[in-house]
Short mmCIF file of C-alpha atoms in Angstrom, two decimals:
data_model
loop_
_atom_site.label_atom_id
_atom_site.label_comp_id
_atom_site.label_asym_id
_atom_site.label_seq_id
_atom_site.Cartn_x
_atom_site.Cartn_y
_atom_site.Cartn_z
CA UNK A 1 112.00 95.80 147.12
CA UNK A 2 110.89 94.30 143.83
CA UNK A 3 107.95 91.84 143.75
CA UNK A 4 110.42 89.09 142.83
CA UNK A 5 112.60 89.94 145.83
CA UNK A 6 109.52 90.00 148.07
CA UNK A 7 108.40 86.55 146.88
CA UNK A 8 111.91 85.18 147.34
CA UNK A 9 112.00 86.68 150.82
CA UNK A 10 108.70 85.11 151.85
CA UNK A 11 109.79 81.67 150.65
CA UNK A 12 113.17 82.06 152.35
CA UNK A 13 111.50 82.96 155.65
CA UNK A 14 109.18 79.98 155.18
CA UNK A 15 111.91 77.39 154.66
CA UNK A 16 113.95 78.88 157.54
CA UNK A 17 111.06 78.51 159.98
CA UNK A 18 110.80 82.27 160.47
CA UNK A 19 107.47 82.91 158.75
CA UNK A 20 105.48 81.53 161.73
CA UNK A 21 106.16 80.69 165.35
CA UNK A 22 106.63 77.05 166.36
CA UNK A 23 104.15 75.18 168.58
CA UNK A 24 105.26 72.47 171.01
CA UNK A 25 102.01 70.53 170.60
CA UNK A 26 102.79 69.97 166.92
CA UNK A 27 105.64 67.58 167.77
CA UNK A 28 109.06 67.51 166.14
CA UNK A 29 110.48 66.82 162.71
CA UNK A 30 112.58 64.02 164.27
CA UNK A 31 109.38 62.14 165.11
CA UNK A 32 108.05 62.78 161.60
CA UNK A 33 111.35 61.63 160.06
CA UNK A 34 111.19 58.30 161.93
CA UNK A 35 107.60 57.81 160.78
CA UNK A 36 108.61 58.43 157.14
CA UNK A 37 111.47 55.92 157.43
CA UNK A 38 109.13 53.29 158.84
CA UNK A 39 106.69 53.80 155.96
CA UNK A 40 109.53 53.66 153.42
CA UNK A 41 110.60 50.28 154.78
CA UNK A 42 107.04 48.98 154.40
CA UNK A 43 106.95 50.15 150.76
CA UNK A 44 110.36 48.61 150.05
CA UNK A 45 109.21 45.26 151.50
CA UNK A 46 106.04 45.44 149.43
CA UNK A 47 108.15 46.08 146.29
CA UNK A 48 106.52 49.43 145.63
CA UNK A 49 109.77 51.39 145.81
CA UNK A 50 113.41 50.33 145.43
CA UNK A 51 115.87 50.10 148.30
CA UNK A 52 118.71 52.56 147.72
CA UNK A 53 122.16 53.04 149.18
CA UNK A 54 122.26 55.15 152.37
CA UNK A 55 122.92 58.79 151.67
CA UNK A 56 125.85 60.54 153.35
CA UNK A 57 125.44 62.24 156.71
CA UNK A 58 124.71 65.99 156.55
CA UNK A 59 127.71 68.05 157.62
CA UNK A 60 127.53 71.43 159.38
CA UNK A 61 129.25 72.98 156.33
CA UNK A 62 126.23 72.07 154.17
CA UNK A 63 123.75 73.91 156.39
CA UNK A 64 123.28 77.40 154.88
CA UNK A 65 121.08 78.77 157.67
CA UNK A 66 119.72 78.05 161.13
CA UNK A 67 116.38 76.25 161.50
CA UNK A 68 114.18 75.87 164.62
CA UNK A 69 115.04 73.18 167.17
CA UNK A 70 111.83 71.30 166.32
CA UNK A 71 112.88 71.05 162.64
CA UNK A 72 115.41 68.64 161.14
CA UNK A 73 117.85 68.86 158.22
CA UNK A 74 117.29 65.85 155.95
CA UNK A 75 118.30 64.87 152.44
CA UNK A 76 115.36 65.06 150.05
CA UNK A 77 116.10 61.55 148.81
CA UNK A 78 115.77 60.21 152.39
CA UNK A 79 112.17 61.41 152.86
CA UNK A 80 110.69 61.01 149.35
CA UNK A 81 110.75 58.62 146.40
CA UNK A 82 112.42 60.10 143.32
CA UNK A 83 111.56 59.43 139.67
CA UNK A 84 109.15 56.51 140.29
CA UNK A 85 107.85 54.33 137.45
CA UNK A 86 104.23 53.61 136.56
CA UNK A 87 103.15 50.05 135.73
CA UNK A 88 99.89 50.44 133.79
CA UNK A 89 97.74 48.76 131.20
CA UNK A 90 98.94 49.71 127.70
CA UNK A 91 95.50 50.83 126.57
CA UNK A 92 94.81 53.02 129.58
CA UNK A 93 94.19 56.67 128.69
CA UNK A 94 96.68 58.88 130.53
CA UNK A 95 97.93 62.46 130.50
CA UNK A 96 100.90 63.58 128.42
CA UNK A 97 102.62 66.80 129.53
CA UNK A 98 105.44 68.40 127.53
CA UNK A 99 107.42 71.22 129.19
CA UNK A 100 105.40 73.88 127.35
CA UNK A 101 102.26 72.84 129.28
CA UNK A 102 103.84 73.50 132.68
CA UNK A 103 103.53 77.03 134.03
CA UNK A 104 106.58 78.84 135.38
CA UNK A 105 107.14 81.24 138.23
CA UNK A 106 105.13 81.06 141.46
CA UNK A 107 102.09 79.40 139.86
CA UNK A 108 101.10 75.79 140.34
CA UNK A 109 99.34 74.79 137.16
CA UNK A 110 99.65 72.61 134.09
CA UNK A 111 97.54 71.34 131.25
CA UNK A 112 97.84 68.06 129.38
CA UNK A 113 97.07 66.00 126.31
CA UNK A 114 95.36 62.59 126.38
CA UNK A 115 97.48 59.66 125.16
CA UNK A 116 97.32 55.87 125.45
CA UNK A 117 99.89 54.60 127.91
CA UNK A 118 101.56 52.40 125.29
CA UNK A 119 102.39 55.53 123.29
CA UNK A 120 104.18 57.38 126.10
CA UNK A 121 105.44 54.78 128.58
CA UNK A 122 108.84 54.58 126.94
CA UNK A 123 111.22 57.54 126.49
CA UNK A 124 109.30 59.84 128.83
CA UNK A 125 109.23 60.71 132.53
CA UNK A 126 106.52 58.95 134.58
CA UNK A 127 104.38 60.60 137.26
CA UNK A 128 101.02 60.32 139.04
CA UNK A 129 98.53 62.58 140.78
CA UNK A 130 100.21 64.26 143.73
CA UNK A 131 103.76 63.92 142.38
CA UNK A 132 105.89 67.06 142.18
CA UNK A 133 107.56 67.75 138.82
CA UNK A 134 110.70 69.90 138.74
CA UNK A 135 112.29 71.08 135.49
CA UNK A 136 115.96 70.13 135.43
CA UNK A 137 117.22 71.97 132.32
CA UNK A 138 118.17 75.63 131.89
CA UNK A 139 116.37 78.06 131.65
CA UNK A 140 113.25 76.17 132.76
CA UNK A 141 114.91 75.31 136.07
CA UNK A 142 115.70 78.95 136.88
CA UNK A 143 112.24 80.00 135.66
CA UNK A 144 110.69 77.80 138.36
CA UNK A 145 108.86 75.37 136.10
CA UNK A 146 107.66 73.14 138.92
CA UNK A 147 104.20 71.81 139.73
CA UNK A 148 102.10 69.37 141.77
CA UNK A 149 100.39 67.15 139.19
CA UNK A 150 96.60 67.02 139.59
CA UNK A 151 93.59 65.85 137.59
CA UNK A 152 95.67 63.49 135.44
CA UNK A 153 93.67 61.19 133.18
CA UNK A 154 93.06 58.05 135.26
CA UNK A 155 95.50 59.47 137.80
CA UNK A 156 98.67 58.92 135.78
CA UNK A 157 100.82 60.51 133.12
CA UNK A 158 104.18 60.91 131.44
CA UNK A 159 105.95 63.86 129.94
CA UNK A 160 109.13 65.61 129.05
CA UNK A 161 112.38 63.88 129.91
CA UNK A 162 113.61 67.22 131.27
CA UNK A 163 111.59 66.72 134.46
CA UNK A 164 112.63 65.21 137.78
CA UNK A 165 109.78 63.77 139.84
CA UNK A 166 109.36 63.77 143.62
CA UNK A 167 106.81 61.41 145.19
CA UNK A 168 105.72 61.95 148.80
CA UNK A 169 105.71 58.96 151.18
CA UNK A 170 102.19 58.23 152.47
CA UNK A 171 101.21 61.93 152.71
CA UNK A 172 103.71 62.48 155.53
CA UNK A 173 105.09 65.63 153.91
CA UNK A 174 102.81 68.28 152.50
CA UNK A 175 103.26 68.38 148.74
CA UNK A 176 102.86 72.13 148.52
CA UNK A 177 105.54 72.65 151.16
CA UNK A 178 107.95 70.76 148.91
CA UNK A 179 106.70 72.74 145.91
CA UNK A 180 107.41 76.08 147.62
CA UNK A 181 110.80 74.74 148.66
CA UNK A 182 111.78 73.88 145.06
CA UNK A 183 110.61 77.34 143.96
CA UNK A 184 112.78 79.04 146.59
CA UNK A 185 115.87 81.01 145.62
CA UNK A 186 117.88 78.76 147.97
CA UNK A 187 116.97 75.62 146.00
CA UNK A 188 117.39 77.27 142.60
CA UNK A 189 120.74 78.86 143.48
CA UNK A 190 122.23 75.59 144.73
CA UNK A 191 120.82 73.72 141.75
CA UNK A 192 122.54 76.08 139.35
CA UNK A 193 125.84 75.46 141.16
CA UNK A 194 125.44 71.75 140.36
CA UNK A 195 124.84 72.32 136.61
CA UNK A 196 126.56 70.00 134.17
CA UNK A 197 126.56 69.92 130.36
CA UNK A 198 127.33 72.34 127.59
CA UNK A 199 126.09 75.93 127.27
CA UNK A 200 122.38 76.05 126.46
CA UNK A 201 121.94 72.40 127.46
CA UNK A 202 122.92 72.55 131.12
CA UNK A 203 121.00 70.56 133.71
CA UNK A 204 121.10 70.05 137.46
CA UNK A 205 123.40 67.20 138.45
CA UNK A 206 121.68 63.81 138.35
CA UNK A 207 122.17 63.46 142.14
CA UNK A 208 121.20 67.01 143.07
CA UNK A 209 117.64 66.24 144.19
CA UNK A 210 118.67 63.10 146.02
CA UNK A 211 121.42 64.84 148.01
CA UNK A 212 119.73 68.22 148.39
CA UNK A 213 119.41 69.07 152.08
CA UNK A 214 115.86 69.91 153.00
CA UNK A 215 114.62 71.74 156.15
CA UNK A 216 111.85 69.45 157.46
CA UNK A 217 109.24 70.95 159.83
CA UNK A 218 106.56 68.97 161.71
CA UNK A 219 103.63 68.15 159.42
CA UNK A 220 101.14 70.47 161.21
CA UNK A 221 103.59 73.37 160.90
CA UNK A 222 104.04 72.60 157.18
CA UNK A 223 100.30 73.05 156.75
CA UNK A 224 100.34 76.37 158.61
CA UNK A 225 103.29 77.61 156.55
CA UNK A 226 101.63 76.72 153.23
CA UNK A 227 98.40 78.40 154.35
CA UNK A 228 100.33 81.58 155.27
CA UNK A 229 102.20 81.63 151.93
CA UNK A 230 98.93 81.25 150.05
CA UNK A 231 97.41 84.02 152.19
CA UNK A 232 100.32 86.39 151.43
CA UNK A 233 100.81 85.78 147.72
CA UNK A 234 97.58 87.52 146.55
CA UNK A 235 98.79 90.66 148.37
CA UNK A 236 102.16 90.31 146.65
CA UNK A 237 100.41 89.95 143.30
CA UNK A 238 98.55 93.20 143.95
CA UNK A 239 101.84 94.83 144.96
CA UNK A 240 103.44 93.47 141.78
CA UNK A 241 100.69 94.99 139.63
CA UNK A 242 101.09 98.38 141.32
CA UNK A 243 104.89 98.09 141.16
CA UNK A 244 104.86 97.31 137.42
CA UNK A 245 102.48 100.20 136.77
CA UNK A 246 104.82 102.52 138.66
CA UNK A 247 107.82 101.16 136.73
CA UNK A 248 106.05 101.80 133.44
CA UNK A 249 105.10 105.29 134.63
CA UNK A 250 108.70 106.00 135.62
CA UNK A 251 109.91 104.63 132.30
CA UNK A 252 107.47 106.80 130.34
CA UNK A 253 107.88 109.89 132.50
CA UNK A 254 111.01 111.40 130.85
CA UNK A 255 109.54 110.91 127.38
CA UNK A 256 106.13 112.20 128.43
CA UNK A 257 107.80 115.21 130.05
CA UNK A 258 109.73 115.92 126.85
CA UNK A 259 106.50 115.75 124.87
CA UNK A 260 104.82 118.13 127.36
CA UNK A 261 107.71 120.59 127.06
CA UNK A 262 107.48 120.48 123.27
CA UNK A 263 103.73 120.99 123.50
CA UNK A 264 104.22 124.08 125.66
CA UNK A 265 106.82 125.31 123.18
CA UNK A 266 104.55 125.13 120.13
CA UNK A 267 101.64 126.60 122.03
CA UNK A 268 103.67 129.72 122.86
CA UNK A 269 103.67 128.97 126.60
CA UNK A 270 107.33 128.10 127.15
CA UNK A 271 108.68 131.66 126.95
CA UNK A 272 106.87 135.03 127.19
CA UNK A 273 106.12 137.03 124.08
CA UNK A 274 107.86 140.38 123.50
CA UNK A 275 106.26 143.18 121.48
CA UNK A 276 109.62 144.42 120.17
CA UNK A 277 110.14 141.05 118.38
CA UNK A 278 107.38 141.85 115.88
CA UNK A 279 104.69 139.41 114.70
CA UNK A 280 104.47 136.16 112.77
CA UNK A 281 102.33 137.99 110.20
CA UNK A 282 105.32 140.20 109.36
CA UNK A 283 107.57 137.11 109.18
CA UNK A 284 105.03 135.35 106.97
CA UNK A 285 105.02 138.22 104.48
CA UNK A 286 108.80 138.22 104.44
CA UNK A 287 108.81 134.47 103.68
CA UNK A 288 106.30 134.97 100.83
CA UNK A 289 108.49 137.72 99.34
CA UNK A 290 111.51 135.40 99.47
CA UNK A 291 109.49 132.62 97.79
CA UNK A 292 108.51 134.92 94.96
CA UNK A 293 112.15 135.85 94.35
CA UNK A 294 113.09 132.13 94.15
CA UNK A 295 110.20 131.37 91.82
CA UNK A 296 111.23 134.24 89.48
CA UNK A 297 114.82 132.94 89.56
CA UNK A 298 113.59 129.47 88.61
CA UNK A 299 114.97 127.90 91.76
CA UNK A 300 111.62 126.60 92.97
CA UNK A 301 108.34 125.93 91.21
CA UNK A 302 105.21 127.96 91.63
CA UNK A 303 102.60 125.80 93.33
CA UNK A 304 98.82 125.94 93.61
CA UNK A 305 97.51 127.93 96.58
CA UNK A 306 96.80 125.81 99.62
CA UNK A 307 93.33 125.82 101.23
CA UNK A 308 92.65 128.44 103.87
CA UNK A 309 92.84 127.28 107.49
CA UNK A 310 89.44 127.06 109.14
CA UNK A 311 88.83 127.67 112.85
CA UNK A 312 87.84 124.03 113.26
CA UNK A 313 91.29 122.93 112.09
CA UNK A 314 93.14 124.91 114.74
CA UNK A 315 93.95 122.46 117.56
CA UNK A 316 94.64 125.08 120.27
CA UNK A 317 94.98 128.79 120.98
CA UNK A 318 98.25 130.51 120.15
CA UNK A 319 99.52 133.99 121.13
CA UNK A 320 98.21 136.97 119.18
CA UNK A 321 101.67 137.63 117.76
CA UNK A 322 101.76 134.11 116.24
CA UNK A 323 100.09 132.83 113.08
CA UNK A 324 98.66 129.49 111.93
CA UNK A 325 100.12 128.52 108.54
CA UNK A 326 100.20 125.49 106.31
CA UNK A 327 103.67 124.00 106.06
CA UNK A 328 103.69 124.40 102.27
CA UNK A 329 103.22 128.15 102.68
CA UNK A 330 106.54 128.58 104.45
CA UNK A 331 108.56 125.74 102.92
CA UNK A 332 108.85 123.53 99.84
CA UNK A 333 108.46 119.77 100.12
CA UNK A 334 110.58 117.82 97.61
CA UNK A 335 110.52 114.08 97.15
CA UNK A 336 113.44 111.67 97.05
CA UNK A 337 114.34 109.41 94.12
CA UNK A 338 113.89 105.71 93.58
CA UNK A 339 116.94 103.89 92.25
CA UNK A 340 116.12 102.58 88.71
CA UNK A 341 114.86 99.03 88.52
CA UNK A 342 117.63 96.47 88.27
CA UNK A 343 120.23 98.84 89.72
CA UNK A 344 121.71 98.57 93.18
CA UNK A 345 123.45 100.82 95.65
CA UNK A 346 127.08 100.09 96.31
CA UNK A 347 129.27 100.22 99.41
CA UNK A 348 132.10 101.46 97.18
CA UNK A 349 132.64 105.19 97.66
CA UNK A 350 131.63 106.80 94.34
CA UNK A 351 131.48 110.20 95.95
CA UNK A 352 127.67 110.23 95.67
CA UNK A 353 126.06 109.29 98.99
CA UNK A 354 122.52 107.88 98.99
CA UNK A 355 120.70 108.50 102.28
CA UNK A 356 118.31 105.69 103.19
CA UNK A 357 115.58 105.64 105.85
CA UNK A 358 117.71 103.17 107.83
CA UNK A 359 120.43 105.85 108.05
CA UNK A 360 118.04 108.36 109.63
CA UNK A 361 118.55 107.98 113.39
CA UNK A 362 118.47 110.15 116.50
CA UNK A 363 117.19 113.28 114.70
CA UNK A 364 120.12 113.17 112.32
CA UNK A 365 121.74 110.81 109.80
CA UNK A 366 124.15 108.05 110.79
CA UNK A 367 127.35 107.83 108.74
CA UNK A 368 128.30 104.39 110.08
CA UNK A 369 127.08 102.33 107.11
CA UNK A 370 126.65 104.67 104.17
CA UNK A 371 125.77 103.44 100.69
CA UNK A 372 126.56 105.15 97.39
CA UNK A 373 124.90 105.72 94.02
CA UNK A 374 126.78 104.23 91.01
CA UNK A 375 128.48 106.96 88.97
CA UNK A 376 126.65 106.24 85.72
CA UNK A 377 123.18 106.90 87.16
CA UNK A 378 124.17 109.89 89.25
CA UNK A 379 123.29 112.58 86.66
CA UNK A 380 119.70 111.30 86.41
CA UNK A 381 119.09 111.97 90.10
CA UNK A 382 121.15 115.14 90.49
CA UNK A 383 118.10 117.26 91.25
CA UNK A 384 117.36 115.13 94.32
CA UNK A 385 120.39 116.40 96.22
CA UNK A 386 119.72 117.30 99.86
CA UNK A 387 121.46 120.19 101.60
CA UNK A 388 122.50 120.60 105.23
CA UNK A 389 119.96 123.41 105.67
CA UNK A 390 117.12 121.06 104.71
CA UNK A 391 115.02 118.95 107.04
CA UNK A 392 114.19 115.36 106.15
CA UNK A 393 110.88 113.65 106.90
CA UNK A 394 110.33 109.92 106.37
CA UNK A 395 107.24 109.10 104.32
CA UNK A 396 107.30 105.28 104.28
CA UNK A 397 108.18 102.62 106.81
CA UNK A 398 108.63 104.63 110.01
CA UNK A 399 106.55 107.60 108.90
CA UNK A 400 107.00 111.10 110.32
CA UNK A 401 110.56 110.83 111.60
CA UNK A 402 112.26 114.21 111.19
CA UNK A 403 115.80 115.47 111.53
CA UNK A 404 118.64 117.46 110.04
CA UNK A 405 121.38 116.55 107.58
CA UNK A 406 124.95 116.75 109.01
CA UNK A 407 127.30 119.16 107.27
CA UNK A 408 129.50 116.31 106.04
CA UNK A 409 126.55 114.92 104.05
CA UNK A 410 125.78 118.17 102.24
CA UNK A 411 125.13 117.24 98.61
CA UNK A 412 123.97 113.65 99.28
CA UNK A 413 121.05 112.04 97.47
CA UNK A 414 117.80 111.15 99.19
CA UNK A 415 115.77 107.93 99.19
CA UNK A 416 112.26 107.93 97.72
CA UNK A 417 111.01 106.92 101.20
CA UNK A 418 111.77 110.37 102.57
CA UNK A 419 111.13 113.96 101.52
CA UNK A 420 113.19 117.05 102.17
CA UNK A 421 111.69 120.23 103.50
CA UNK A 422 113.36 123.39 102.19
CA UNK A 423 112.43 126.43 104.25
CA UNK A 424 113.19 130.14 104.40
CA UNK A 425 113.72 132.60 107.27
CA UNK A 426 112.69 130.00 109.91
CA UNK A 427 114.95 128.64 112.64
CA UNK A 428 115.84 125.06 111.73
CA UNK A 429 115.76 123.79 115.33
CA UNK A 430 112.37 125.40 115.91
CA UNK A 431 111.02 123.79 112.74
CA UNK A 432 112.34 120.32 113.69
CA UNK A 433 110.90 120.49 117.24
CA UNK A 434 107.60 121.71 115.88
CA UNK A 435 107.40 118.76 113.47
CA UNK A 436 108.33 116.33 116.27
CA UNK A 437 105.54 117.54 118.56
CA UNK A 438 102.49 115.42 119.27
CA UNK A 439 100.16 117.81 117.51
CA UNK A 440 102.00 117.65 114.20
CA UNK A 441 102.73 113.93 114.53
CA UNK A 442 99.01 113.34 115.13
CA UNK A 443 98.19 115.24 111.93
CA UNK A 444 100.74 113.08 110.07
CA UNK A 445 99.12 109.91 111.40
CA UNK A 446 95.66 111.13 110.39
CA UNK A 447 96.63 111.96 106.81
CA UNK A 448 98.88 108.97 106.09
CA UNK A 449 97.51 106.73 103.32
CA UNK A 450 96.29 103.52 104.91
CA UNK A 451 95.48 101.59 101.70
CA UNK A 452 98.17 99.01 100.91
CA UNK A 453 101.66 100.17 101.94
CA UNK A 454 101.20 103.28 104.10
CA UNK A 455 102.71 106.39 102.48
CA UNK A 456 102.75 110.06 103.37
CA UNK A 457 102.09 112.10 100.22
CA UNK A 458 103.84 115.42 99.56
CA UNK A 459 100.46 117.16 99.26
CA UNK A 460 99.57 115.98 102.77
CA UNK A 461 102.80 117.33 104.18
CA UNK A 462 102.21 120.68 102.47
CA UNK A 463 98.78 120.91 104.11
CA UNK A 464 99.99 120.25 107.66
CA UNK A 465 98.99 123.09 109.97
CA UNK A 466 101.81 124.54 112.11
CA UNK A 467 102.01 127.50 114.50
CA UNK A 468 104.48 130.20 113.39
CA UNK A 469 106.08 132.52 116.01
CA UNK A 470 108.24 135.57 115.23
CA UNK A 471 111.78 134.57 114.30
CA UNK A 472 113.45 135.99 117.42
CA UNK A 473 110.95 134.16 119.63
CA UNK A 474 111.69 130.94 117.75
CA UNK A 475 115.34 131.33 118.75
CA UNK A 476 114.42 132.00 122.39
CA UNK A 477 112.17 128.94 122.42
CA UNK A 478 114.99 126.79 121.00
CA UNK A 479 117.40 128.14 123.67
CA UNK A 480 114.90 127.21 126.40
CA UNK A 481 114.40 123.72 124.91
CA UNK A 482 118.16 123.22 124.82
CA UNK A 483 118.20 124.09 128.52
CA UNK A 484 115.26 121.85 129.56
CA UNK A 485 115.35 118.76 127.31
CA UNK A 486 118.80 117.54 128.49
CA UNK A 487 117.39 117.57 132.04
CA UNK A 488 114.58 115.27 130.84
CA UNK A 489 117.20 112.95 129.31
CA UNK A 490 118.97 112.73 132.66
CA UNK A 491 115.77 111.39 134.21
CA UNK A 492 116.04 108.35 131.96
#
């Protein structure tokens, strides 16, 4: 049961007379009803409230649930005064309360501003200390914006016209019992059924409060019910806090589990090592030999040696057959290209796709809303073409997002807000998962430029420290991830 359902249940039990047992010595609601009617007649004769037309008898079809024999179904308009008016000195300081200053939910609180009565007596809803305000417009009505007004300046106030006001007759009904009634799901649900007006401006029917049938208990029982509700609600609040924490934990759990699996993978703890698969040192030398061939062929540039990795930089232990390397030692990092000033991308298919950061989604590139480079500027950015074997990494905006290029986008051009990582003799899926892991993402966060617009420099990417397993083990790790990660997704 959710905290909301529990609160609704408590209030429903309360207004049905099932929260507490009844006591014969507390009298009956029929006796209380007659007393209220007698007091109303006195107030009408004194001119303090208006005489209104009799309300219709309550039919059995209107009664949604059974109430105790000592209770009585009444119409709210029969036992209270609705929307009373204040007659005050114009210069009297009073409280002004717009809807924003009334709390919602199961609270009973409001704040106010001080205004002279002359400034708020017209065009606003009147109320006094002890009156119950009930929002009548959506969504405030459904959000339970209702309150017993207290501590008003000089005892009086006015506020938003989107309030209905209930005034108790001579303290013969407990105000908080009415408040809990108007916060009940029963009252809200029936009020919504009465809505009139256009979408977004719907309100309860003007006669809803007057005709609303109200389960009236004896006054002493009302007091016991309110005391019990106020005793229970702190426990519900504690339950709600624990419930929300559990919900957040459940929400985070699949993602946290995925991160833990990736962490085990890059630490060499997801699959066992096998001596026959060789070592990362052998793979590293093979990669360096391949790089030298490409440098001699003029396909990549020779770069300055990267700094040696110190023991302090190594975040965890890796298997003996693995090797810590800097990313730039096993791959080239190449920047994207800014479109020349004054030029714009086009939605017209020129044959030259331009991949933006906004296209990079879900570890790949979306083709739903591709933009293109104008033909006349294409030659100037030809060397910024990205291939399907490459990995992209975003370096501005959402920094550190990594993924692969779909085959259909082979030959596209890359935004200046992302770099491409060109690698050799490394499994692409292993490389992507490695870069997505918390350890590498933490390094990216640490080295991102924080002055002005954050940017991840190519040099910083080259210096990232990554664990390198033998190639065959990379493939086995990827196979295990492909087996486990979908199970984590199912938990979502």
